[in-house]
mmCIF file of C-alpha atoms and ligand atoms in Angstrom:
data_model
loop_
_atom_site.group_PDB
_atom_site.id
_atom_site.type_symbol
_atom_site.label_atom_id
_atom_site.label_comp_id
_atom_site.label_asym_id
_atom_site.label_seq_id
_atom_site.Cartn_x
_atom_site.Cartn_y
_atom_site.Cartn_z
ATOM 1 C CA MET Q 1 4.432 19.747 61.772
ATOM 2 C CA LYS Q 2 5.579 21.343 58.948
ATOM 3 C CA ARG Q 3 3.937 20.324 55.338
ATOM 4 C CA ILE Q 4 6.061 19.179 52.576
ATOM 5 C CA LEU Q 5 4.329 19.877 49.401
ATOM 6 C CA THR Q 6 5.221 18.589 46.164
ATOM 7 C CA LEU Q 7 3.332 19.687 42.437
ATOM 8 C CA GLY Q 8 3.749 16.185 40.466
ATOM 9 C CA ILE Q 9 2.659 16.940 36.517
ATOM 10 C CA GLU Q 10 2.216 14.157 34.590
ATOM 11 C CA THR Q 11 1.885 14.552 30.466
ATOM 12 C CA SER Q 12 3.505 11.212 29.462
ATOM 13 C CA CYS Q 13 1.080 9.777 26.863
ATOM 14 C CA ASP Q 14 -3.355 11.261 26.621
ATOM 15 C CA GLU Q 15 -3.986 12.460 30.647
ATOM 16 C CA THR Q 16 -3.115 16.199 31.899
ATOM 17 C CA ALA Q 17 -2.509 15.866 35.197
ATOM 18 C CA ALA Q 18 -1.391 17.657 38.187
ATOM 19 C CA ALA Q 19 -2.134 16.277 42.137
ATOM 20 C CA VAL Q 20 -0.412 17.804 45.801
ATOM 21 C CA LEU Q 21 0.860 15.667 48.207
ATOM 22 C CA ASN Q 22 1.781 16.630 51.515
ATOM 23 C CA GLY Q 23 4.509 14.229 52.209
ATOM 24 C CA GLY Q 24 4.741 10.848 50.930
ATOM 25 C CA ARG Q 25 1.127 9.598 51.195
ATOM 26 C CA GLU Q 26 -0.984 12.519 52.088
ATOM 27 C CA ILE Q 27 -2.835 12.891 48.597
ATOM 28 C CA LEU Q 28 -4.632 17.261 48.776
ATOM 29 C CA SER Q 29 -6.126 16.541 44.843
ATOM 30 C CA ASN Q 30 -4.912 14.634 42.346
ATOM 31 C CA VAL Q 31 -6.868 16.179 38.894
ATOM 32 C CA ILE Q 32 -6.253 14.724 35.578
ATOM 33 C CA SER Q 33 -7.874 15.754 32.202
ATOM 34 C CA THR Q 34 -8.611 13.024 29.647
ATOM 35 C CA GLN Q 35 -8.153 13.562 26.140
ATOM 36 C CA ILE Q 36 -9.372 10.102 25.982
ATOM 37 C CA PRO Q 37 -12.568 10.918 23.668
ATOM 38 C CA VAL Q 38 -9.844 13.279 22.035
ATOM 39 C CA HIS Q 39 -8.420 10.867 20.332
ATOM 40 C CA GLN Q 40 -11.200 8.089 20.166
ATOM 41 C CA LYS Q 41 -12.410 9.000 16.713
ATOM 42 C CA PHE Q 42 -8.557 7.924 15.353
ATOM 43 C CA GLY Q 43 -8.694 4.496 17.044
ATOM 44 C CA GLY Q 44 -5.376 5.741 19.222
ATOM 45 C CA VAL Q 45 -3.891 8.124 20.311
ATOM 46 C CA VAL Q 46 -2.392 10.920 18.086
ATOM 47 C CA PRO Q 47 1.016 11.807 19.406
ATOM 48 C CA GLU Q 48 0.440 15.445 18.142
ATOM 49 C CA ILE Q 49 -2.460 16.147 18.719
ATOM 50 C CA ALA Q 50 -1.713 15.203 22.363
ATOM 51 C CA SER Q 51 0.828 17.443 22.506
ATOM 52 C CA ARG Q 52 -1.397 20.436 21.461
ATOM 53 C CA LYS Q 53 -3.741 19.619 24.248
ATOM 54 C CA HIS Q 54 -1.756 19.450 26.749
ATOM 55 C CA ILE Q 55 -0.286 22.852 26.177
ATOM 56 C CA ILE Q 56 -3.845 24.122 26.213
ATOM 57 C CA ASN Q 57 -3.857 21.642 29.602
ATOM 58 C CA ILE Q 58 -1.440 22.411 32.403
ATOM 59 C CA MET Q 59 -1.890 24.999 33.318
ATOM 60 C CA PRO Q 60 -5.646 24.861 34.311
ATOM 61 C CA VAL Q 61 -4.914 21.694 35.017
ATOM 62 C CA ILE Q 62 -1.985 23.200 37.721
ATOM 63 C CA ASP Q 63 -5.233 25.567 39.320
ATOM 64 C CA GLU Q 64 -7.259 23.005 39.874
ATOM 65 C CA ALA Q 65 -4.362 21.627 41.651
ATOM 66 C CA LEU Q 66 -3.372 23.904 43.469
ATOM 67 C CA ASN Q 67 -6.811 25.562 43.643
ATOM 68 C CA THR Q 68 -8.796 21.721 45.288
ATOM 69 C CA ALA Q 69 -5.312 21.047 48.193
ATOM 70 C CA GLY Q 70 -6.303 24.509 49.348
ATOM 71 C CA VAL Q 71 -2.482 25.723 48.522
ATOM 72 C CA GLU Q 72 -1.669 28.690 47.030
ATOM 73 C CA LEU Q 73 1.444 28.262 44.176
ATOM 74 C CA HIS Q 74 4.720 29.849 46.803
ATOM 75 C CA GLU Q 75 4.042 27.058 49.128
ATOM 76 C CA ILE Q 76 4.901 24.714 47.225
ATOM 77 C CA ASN Q 77 8.717 22.612 48.612
ATOM 78 C CA GLN Q 78 9.195 20.940 45.492
ATOM 79 C CA VAL Q 79 8.012 19.857 41.944
ATOM 80 C CA ALA Q 80 7.616 16.739 40.679
ATOM 81 C CA VAL Q 81 7.231 15.321 36.853
ATOM 82 C CA THR Q 82 7.587 13.161 34.494
ATOM 83 C CA TYR Q 83 10.690 12.925 32.509
ATOM 84 C CA GLY Q 84 9.971 9.566 30.554
ATOM 85 C CA PRO Q 85 8.958 7.111 29.496
ATOM 86 C CA GLY Q 86 7.013 8.447 27.017
ATOM 87 C CA LEU Q 87 5.524 10.881 23.532
ATOM 88 C CA VAL Q 88 8.624 12.793 23.446
ATOM 89 C CA GLY Q 89 6.119 16.089 22.725
ATOM 90 C CA ALA Q 90 4.141 14.694 25.202
ATOM 91 C CA LEU Q 91 6.381 14.268 28.137
ATOM 92 C CA LEU Q 92 8.046 17.561 26.554
ATOM 93 C CA VAL Q 93 5.053 20.822 28.131
ATOM 94 C CA GLY Q 94 5.262 19.181 30.965
ATOM 95 C CA VAL Q 95 9.074 19.047 31.799
ATOM 96 C CA SER Q 96 8.832 22.603 30.479
ATOM 97 C CA ALA Q 97 5.596 23.531 33.196
ATOM 98 C CA ALA Q 98 7.903 21.967 35.669
ATOM 99 C CA LYS Q 99 11.125 22.993 35.149
ATOM 100 C CA THR Q 100 9.860 26.711 34.863
ATOM 101 C CA LEU Q 101 8.075 26.332 38.184
ATOM 102 C CA ALA Q 102 11.304 25.548 40.719
ATOM 103 C CA PHE Q 103 12.891 28.131 38.635
ATOM 104 C CA ALA Q 104 10.575 30.551 39.358
ATOM 105 C CA LEU Q 105 9.965 29.190 42.866
ATOM 106 C CA LYS Q 106 13.127 28.996 43.601
ATOM 107 C CA VAL Q 107 12.657 24.799 44.981
ATOM 108 C CA PRO Q 108 13.990 21.274 43.321
ATOM 109 C CA LEU Q 109 12.895 19.900 40.503
ATOM 110 C CA ILE Q 110 12.034 15.621 40.916
ATOM 111 C CA ALA Q 111 12.832 13.677 37.785
ATOM 112 C CA VAL Q 112 10.684 10.661 37.708
ATOM 113 C CA ASN Q 113 10.019 7.683 35.425
ATOM 114 C CA HIS Q 114 6.698 6.901 34.628
ATOM 115 C CA LEU Q 115 7.002 3.691 35.758
ATOM 116 C CA GLU Q 116 8.560 3.448 38.990
ATOM 117 C CA GLY Q 117 5.337 6.062 39.772
ATOM 118 C CA HIS Q 118 3.114 3.360 38.978
ATOM 119 C CA ILE Q 119 3.907 1.097 41.614
ATOM 120 C CA PHE Q 120 3.499 4.338 43.806
ATOM 121 C CA ALA Q 121 0.900 4.619 43.058
ATOM 122 C CA ASN Q 122 -0.154 2.016 45.670
ATOM 123 C CA PHE Q 123 2.058 3.840 48.820
ATOM 124 C CA LEU Q 124 -1.016 5.872 48.446
ATOM 125 C CA SER Q 125 -4.025 3.135 48.071
ATOM 126 C CA SER Q 126 -2.140 0.963 50.959
ATOM 127 C CA PRO Q 127 -0.255 3.773 53.658
ATOM 128 C CA ASN Q 128 0.926 0.988 55.349
ATOM 129 C CA LEU Q 129 2.943 -0.952 52.590
ATOM 130 C CA GLU Q 130 6.413 -0.550 53.011
ATOM 131 C CA PRO Q 131 9.184 -2.720 50.406
ATOM 132 C CA PRO Q 132 10.391 -5.035 49.880
ATOM 133 C CA PHE Q 133 7.949 -6.961 46.863
ATOM 134 C CA LEU Q 134 7.226 -8.174 43.779
ATOM 135 C CA ALA Q 135 5.411 -5.319 41.157
ATOM 136 C CA LEU Q 136 3.513 -6.873 38.419
ATOM 137 C CA VAL Q 137 3.233 -3.613 36.003
ATOM 138 C CA VAL Q 138 0.966 -3.897 33.519
ATOM 139 C CA SER Q 139 0.046 -0.996 30.737
ATOM 140 C CA GLY Q 140 0.043 0.351 27.592
ATOM 141 C CA GLY Q 141 3.315 0.577 27.439
ATOM 142 C CA HIS Q 142 5.027 -1.917 29.501
ATOM 143 C CA SER Q 143 4.217 -5.344 30.804
ATOM 144 C CA SER Q 144 7.582 -5.380 33.468
ATOM 145 C CA LEU Q 145 8.428 -7.296 37.503
ATOM 146 C CA ILE Q 146 9.726 -5.647 39.086
ATOM 147 C CA LYS Q 147 11.817 -6.591 42.610
ATOM 148 C CA MET Q 148 11.539 -3.254 44.742
ATOM 149 C CA ILE Q 149 14.184 -3.723 47.336
ATOM 150 C CA ASP Q 150 13.466 -0.529 49.239
ATOM 151 C CA TYR Q 151 11.541 2.528 47.874
ATOM 152 C CA ASN Q 152 15.531 4.297 46.007
ATOM 153 C CA ASN Q 153 16.362 0.458 44.598
ATOM 154 C CA PHE Q 154 14.002 -1.494 41.838
ATOM 155 C CA GLU Q 155 15.652 -4.457 40.124
ATOM 156 C CA LEU Q 156 13.974 -5.309 36.919
ATOM 157 C CA ILE Q 157 13.514 -9.318 36.864
ATOM 158 C CA GLY Q 158 11.730 -10.240 32.988
ATOM 159 C CA GLN Q 159 9.738 -7.635 30.843
ATOM 160 C CA THR Q 160 7.263 -8.436 27.852
ATOM 161 C CA ARG Q 161 10.052 -9.407 24.743
ATOM 162 C CA ASP Q 162 6.973 -7.638 21.853
ATOM 163 C CA ASP Q 163 3.431 -6.446 22.882
ATOM 164 C CA ALA Q 164 3.319 -5.096 25.843
ATOM 165 C CA ALA Q 165 -0.445 -6.253 28.019
ATOM 166 C CA GLY Q 166 -2.276 -3.068 27.475
ATOM 167 C CA GLU Q 167 -1.350 -2.934 23.871
ATOM 168 C CA ALA Q 168 -2.697 -6.224 23.252
ATOM 169 C CA PHE Q 169 -5.580 -5.554 25.605
ATOM 170 C CA ASP Q 170 -6.310 -1.991 22.354
ATOM 171 C CA LYS Q 171 -5.107 -4.180 19.827
ATOM 172 C CA ILE Q 172 -8.167 -7.119 19.974
ATOM 173 C CA ALA Q 173 -10.995 -4.595 20.547
ATOM 174 C CA ARG Q 174 -9.990 -2.307 17.768
ATOM 175 C CA VAL Q 175 -10.005 -4.800 15.823
ATOM 176 C CA MET Q 176 -13.640 -5.952 17.197
ATOM 177 C CA GLY Q 177 -14.670 -2.700 15.976
ATOM 178 C CA LEU Q 178 -14.820 -1.457 20.141
ATOM 179 C CA PRO Q 179 -13.527 2.258 21.195
ATOM 180 C CA TYR Q 180 -10.577 2.526 22.233
ATOM 181 C CA PRO Q 181 -8.850 2.675 24.726
ATOM 182 C CA GLY Q 182 -9.647 -0.852 24.286
ATOM 183 C CA GLY Q 183 -9.022 -2.611 27.669
ATOM 184 C CA PRO Q 184 -11.694 -1.499 29.718
ATOM 185 C CA GLN Q 185 -14.158 -2.273 26.715
ATOM 186 C CA ILE Q 186 -12.492 -5.996 26.841
ATOM 187 C CA ASP Q 187 -12.605 -5.860 30.649
ATOM 188 C CA LYS Q 188 -16.105 -5.117 30.553
ATOM 189 C CA LEU Q 189 -17.102 -8.272 27.285
ATOM 190 C CA ALA Q 190 -15.287 -10.594 29.311
ATOM 191 C CA LYS Q 191 -18.057 -10.373 31.563
ATOM 192 C CA ILE Q 192 -20.331 -12.192 30.095
ATOM 193 C CA GLY Q 193 -18.716 -14.060 27.639
ATOM 194 C CA ASN Q 194 -17.385 -17.652 28.695
ATOM 195 C CA ALA Q 195 -13.486 -17.676 28.689
ATOM 196 C CA ASP Q 196 -13.455 -21.431 28.361
ATOM 197 C CA ALA Q 197 -15.625 -21.121 24.725
ATOM 198 C CA ILE Q 198 -11.486 -20.959 22.863
ATOM 199 C CA ASP Q 199 -8.322 -21.850 23.491
ATOM 200 C CA PHE Q 200 -5.960 -18.793 22.277
ATOM 201 C CA PRO Q 201 -2.432 -20.105 23.276
ATOM 202 C CA ARG Q 202 -0.140 -19.074 26.238
ATOM 203 C CA ALA Q 203 3.073 -18.353 25.322
ATOM 204 C CA LYS Q 204 6.717 -20.205 26.554
ATOM 205 C CA VAL Q 205 8.880 -17.425 27.356
ATOM 206 C CA SER Q 206 11.823 -18.438 29.555
ATOM 207 C CA ASP Q 207 12.490 -16.822 32.788
ATOM 208 C CA PHE Q 208 10.173 -14.090 34.172
ATOM 209 C CA ASP Q 209 9.664 -11.784 30.412
ATOM 210 C CA PHE Q 210 6.893 -12.099 28.613
ATOM 211 C CA SER Q 211 4.729 -12.483 24.953
ATOM 212 C CA PHE Q 212 1.387 -11.604 23.884
ATOM 213 C CA SER Q 213 2.117 -11.478 20.394
ATOM 214 C CA GLY Q 214 1.309 -14.641 19.607
ATOM 215 C CA LEU Q 215 -2.007 -14.408 22.137
ATOM 216 C CA LYS Q 216 -2.321 -11.319 19.577
ATOM 217 C CA SER Q 217 -2.140 -12.765 16.289
ATOM 218 C CA ALA Q 218 -3.671 -16.152 16.681
ATOM 219 C CA VAL Q 219 -7.266 -14.155 18.235
ATOM 220 C CA LEU Q 220 -6.748 -11.804 14.984
ATOM 221 C CA ASN Q 221 -6.194 -15.110 12.723
ATOM 222 C CA TYR Q 222 -9.635 -16.628 14.574
ATOM 223 C CA LEU Q 223 -11.320 -13.261 13.877
ATOM 224 C CA ASN Q 224 -10.129 -12.987 10.225
ATOM 225 C CA THR Q 225 -11.189 -17.356 9.566
ATOM 226 C CA ALA Q 226 -14.309 -16.479 10.742
ATOM 227 C CA GLN Q 227 -14.632 -13.140 8.465
ATOM 228 C CA MET Q 228 -13.917 -15.316 6.066
ATOM 229 C CA LYS Q 229 -16.203 -18.133 6.257
ATOM 230 C CA GLY Q 230 -18.926 -15.654 6.782
ATOM 231 C CA GLU Q 231 -19.187 -17.174 11.249
ATOM 232 C CA GLU Q 232 -21.106 -15.068 13.476
ATOM 233 C CA ILE Q 233 -18.689 -15.232 16.050
ATOM 234 C CA ASP Q 234 -19.454 -14.383 19.672
ATOM 235 C CA LYS Q 235 -17.558 -11.106 21.097
ATOM 236 C CA ALA Q 236 -18.033 -11.142 24.394
ATOM 237 C CA ASP Q 237 -16.615 -15.043 24.136
ATOM 238 C CA VAL Q 238 -13.670 -14.011 22.368
ATOM 239 C CA ALA Q 239 -13.097 -11.339 24.818
ATOM 240 C CA ALA Q 240 -13.203 -13.847 27.703
ATOM 241 C CA SER Q 241 -11.036 -16.016 26.105
ATOM 242 C CA PHE Q 242 -8.246 -13.421 25.342
ATOM 243 C CA GLN Q 243 -8.623 -11.960 28.535
ATOM 244 C CA ARG Q 244 -8.476 -15.576 30.737
ATOM 245 C CA ALA Q 245 -5.026 -16.253 27.999
ATOM 246 C CA VAL Q 246 -3.389 -12.529 29.032
ATOM 247 C CA ILE Q 247 -4.354 -13.025 32.698
ATOM 248 C CA ASP Q 248 -3.201 -16.311 33.138
ATOM 249 C CA SER Q 249 0.514 -15.245 31.211
ATOM 250 C CA LEU Q 250 0.503 -13.041 33.765
ATOM 251 C CA ILE Q 251 -0.403 -14.920 37.324
ATOM 252 C CA ASP Q 252 1.994 -17.529 36.797
ATOM 253 C CA LYS Q 253 5.276 -15.463 35.784
ATOM 254 C CA THR Q 254 3.979 -13.680 38.700
ATOM 255 C CA VAL Q 255 3.853 -16.005 40.855
ATOM 256 C CA ALA Q 256 6.455 -18.064 39.764
ATOM 257 C CA ALA Q 257 8.248 -14.542 40.649
ATOM 258 C CA ALA Q 258 7.489 -14.356 43.963
ATOM 259 C CA GLU Q 259 8.973 -18.127 45.206
ATOM 260 C CA LYS Q 260 12.405 -17.565 42.788
ATOM 261 C CA PHE Q 261 13.342 -14.410 44.826
ATOM 262 C CA LYS Q 262 11.564 -15.511 48.111
ATOM 263 C CA LEU Q 263 8.610 -13.067 47.502
ATOM 264 C CA ASP Q 264 5.612 -12.529 49.880
ATOM 265 C CA LYS Q 265 3.954 -9.296 48.602
ATOM 266 C CA ILE Q 266 2.989 -8.410 45.142
ATOM 267 C CA ILE Q 267 1.924 -5.501 44.497
ATOM 268 C CA LEU Q 268 -0.069 -4.812 41.441
ATOM 269 C CA ALA Q 269 0.241 -1.435 38.666
ATOM 270 C CA GLY Q 270 -0.506 -0.023 35.971
ATOM 271 C CA GLY Q 271 -3.375 0.918 33.474
ATOM 272 C CA VAL Q 272 -3.969 -2.838 33.086
ATOM 273 C CA ALA Q 273 -4.316 -3.667 37.089
ATOM 274 C CA ALA Q 274 -7.695 -1.597 36.222
ATOM 275 C CA ASN Q 275 -8.776 -4.740 34.634
ATOM 276 C CA SER Q 276 -10.750 -6.452 37.271
ATOM 277 C CA SER Q 277 -9.999 -10.108 36.101
ATOM 278 C CA LEU Q 278 -6.559 -9.916 36.458
ATOM 279 C CA GLU Q 279 -7.734 -8.145 39.935
ATOM 280 C CA GLU Q 280 -9.928 -11.230 41.286
ATOM 281 C CA ASN Q 281 -7.311 -13.758 40.654
ATOM 282 C CA LEU Q 282 -4.875 -12.261 41.051
ATOM 283 C CA ARG Q 283 -6.234 -11.788 44.413
ATOM 284 C CA GLY Q 284 -7.327 -15.258 44.846
ATOM 285 C CA VAL Q 285 -3.628 -16.586 43.436
ATOM 286 C CA CYS Q 286 -2.075 -14.733 46.450
ATOM 287 C CA ALA Q 287 -4.555 -15.564 49.656
ATOM 288 C CA LYS Q 288 -3.767 -19.417 48.492
ATOM 289 C CA ARG Q 289 -0.148 -19.068 49.154
ATOM 290 C CA GLY Q 290 0.222 -17.218 51.629
ATOM 291 C CA LEU Q 291 0.942 -14.185 49.841
ATOM 292 C CA GLU Q 292 0.353 -10.807 50.612
ATOM 293 C CA PHE Q 293 -1.427 -8.438 47.761
ATOM 294 C CA PHE Q 294 -1.692 -4.528 47.226
ATOM 295 C CA TYR Q 295 -3.518 -2.849 44.396
ATOM 296 C CA PRO Q 296 -4.610 0.983 43.850
ATOM 297 C CA SER Q 297 -7.424 1.713 43.748
ATOM 298 C CA LYS Q 298 -8.962 2.027 39.362
ATOM 299 C CA ILE Q 299 -8.073 6.041 39.681
ATOM 300 C CA LEU Q 300 -4.565 6.206 40.911
ATOM 301 C CA CYS Q 301 -4.514 2.392 38.368
ATOM 302 C CA THR Q 302 -4.130 4.319 34.938
ATOM 303 C CA ASP Q 303 -2.289 7.555 34.420
ATOM 304 C CA ASN Q 304 -2.422 10.582 37.229
ATOM 305 C CA ALA Q 305 -0.425 12.870 39.209
ATOM 306 C CA ALA Q 306 -0.781 11.717 42.200
ATOM 307 C CA MET Q 307 1.904 8.802 42.167
ATOM 308 C CA ILE Q 308 4.342 10.751 40.365
ATOM 309 C CA ALA Q 309 4.393 13.200 43.313
ATOM 310 C CA CYS Q 310 4.686 10.117 45.635
ATOM 311 C CA ARG Q 311 7.646 8.330 43.845
ATOM 312 C CA GLY Q 312 9.147 12.151 43.646
ATOM 313 C CA TYR Q 313 8.619 12.800 47.858
ATOM 314 C CA TYR Q 314 10.955 8.693 48.306
ATOM 315 C CA GLN Q 315 13.358 10.035 45.761
ATOM 316 C CA SER Q 316 14.241 14.002 46.983
ATOM 317 C CA LEU Q 317 14.355 11.959 51.061
ATOM 318 C CA ILE Q 318 17.546 11.304 49.235
ATOM 319 C CA LYS Q 319 18.268 14.424 47.299
ATOM 320 C CA ASN Q 320 18.069 12.595 43.964
ATOM 321 C CA PHE Q 321 17.459 15.981 42.636
ATOM 322 C CA ALA Q 322 17.138 17.071 38.257
ATOM 323 C CA PRO Q 323 19.514 19.825 36.790
ATOM 324 C CA PRO Q 324 17.326 22.698 35.224
ATOM 325 C CA ASN Q 325 18.143 22.183 31.894
ATOM 326 C CA LEU Q 326 16.142 18.352 32.778
ATOM 327 C CA ASN Q 327 14.744 16.952 29.611
ATOM 328 C CA ALA Q 328 12.072 14.478 28.667
ATOM 329 C CA ILE Q 329 14.152 10.565 27.725
ATOM 330 C CA PRO Q 330 11.005 9.379 25.856
ATOM 331 C CA ASN Q 331 12.682 5.413 25.684
ATOM 332 C CA LEU Q 332 13.624 6.071 29.617
ATOM 333 C CA GLY Q 333 14.137 2.192 30.939
ATOM 334 C CA LEU Q 334 13.560 1.225 34.460
ATOM 335 C CA VAL Q 335 16.959 2.508 36.125
ATOM 336 C CA THR Q 336 18.082 -0.007 38.824
ATOM 337 C CA THR Q 337 19.614 2.056 41.072
ATOM 338 C CA ASN Q 338 19.052 4.856 42.122
HETATM 339 O O1 KG4 Z 401 -0.713 2.867 32.546
HETATM 340 P P1 KG4 Z 401 -1.983 3.350 31.873
HETATM 341 O O2 KG4 Z 401 -2.807 4.450 32.247
HETATM 342 O O3 KG4 Z 401 -0.801 4.120 30.334
HETATM 343 C C1 KG4 Z 401 0.281 4.066 29.881
HETATM 344 O O4 KG4 Z 401 1.127 4.102 30.718
HETATM 345 O O5 KG4 Z 401 0.061 2.839 28.867
HETATM 346 O O6 KG4 Z 401 -2.600 2.116 30.730
HETATM 347 C C2 KG4 Z 401 -3.011 2.889 30.204
HETATM 348 C C3 KG4 Z 401 -3.231 1.189 29.267
HETATM 349 C C4 KG4 Z 401 -4.536 1.141 27.659
HETATM 350 O O7 KG4 Z 401 -3.518 0.011 27.125
HETATM 351 C C5 KG4 Z 401 -5.819 0.094 28.175
HETATM 352 O O8 KG4 Z 401 -6.521 0.266 27.647
HETATM 353 C C6 KG4 Z 401 -5.174 -0.073 29.763
HETATM 354 O O9 KG4 Z 401 -4.114 -0.096 30.120
HETATM 355 N N1 KG4 Z 401 -6.543 -0.580 30.256
HETATM 356 C C7 KG4 Z 401 -6.873 -2.086 30.689
HETATM 357 C C8 KG4 Z 401 -7.962 -1.575 32.236
HETATM 358 N N2 KG4 Z 401 -8.291 -0.188 31.864
HETATM 359 C C9 KG4 Z 401 -7.119 0.503 31.199
HETATM 360 N N3 KG4 Z 401 -6.465 -2.860 30.536
HETATM 361 C C10 KG4 Z 401 -7.800 -3.992 30.471
HETATM 362 N N4 KG4 Z 401 -8.519 -3.582 31.631
HETATM 363 C C11 KG4 Z 401 -9.021 -2.226 32.022
HETATM 364 N N5 KG4 Z 401 -10.176 -1.872 32.612
HETATM 365 ZN ZN1 ZN Z 402 1.037 5.302 32.298
#
């Protein structure tokens, strides 16, 4: 059977990534060069440094993806690239590389929405998964509930009104003196803490929207007050209680949305999906309610190019190709219908 090889490229934030997929779901390679150690000393991603590092890394990462896949450049049938949302300078590196390769190889170029890519990571981890389903996408930049009707038809049901879940994790970790990115640090610390120790507030937001800024302020106030009074705080308890509050809000809304929209499959996506407690709790709640639960492997939760190639492949099936003058769109929203 003829192979359809998609080269995926992802440079929206602090990972330079390239992957080769055969068809929609077979990963031949998935190379990720992370810049986390570079940004760690600044406590967060420095956009200018990210762009420069992407420029240095992009071609070696693409070469490695081809080598690992055992594929020659001329065998690639199409190039899929993240064109938003993300940091503009970072996105432009991937977009420029993809445009150049697609032009030189005379193959179609596919423009992929990063958020849609996160959802599609689930198709790689769960080969039998098919839409329709409800997706909870939680990352450093987004917290959204999305109804996926079919492969190329999405509906945004709810989103955060202020901070993204990952952003709140990163901010709280930073104030507690934990290194960037804070999500995995809080996750680790929370395992030895008591989630019932501190009763942090859960925001009451209507419909299926989220809000994490009130919770973030409550945790910051708690930490500041303790510091002013010279009281010792138990960081593990703070981490566990904060994490519980985030997870409670995410799970409550997700389950309510699944009920309202009569969807019996729930998928988790985005960097915060790597949170062990979120995964465990959502899995438990789904099992109790007879909902099927899907979850990407850890490496496919955070930013990678296999998920971008996967999304690109399904766009190619409906000939959703990009023009050769494709530009990056840093604040790209979710395209609801293709
Ligand atoms: O999807 P992603 O890699 O990049 C964006 O598109 O934003 O998500 C990164 C976010 C960061 O905020 C990071 O702290 C969070 O995902 N994250 C986690 C965990 N691993 C990564 N948050 C909570 N628990 C984790 N284990
Ligand atoms: Zn992401």
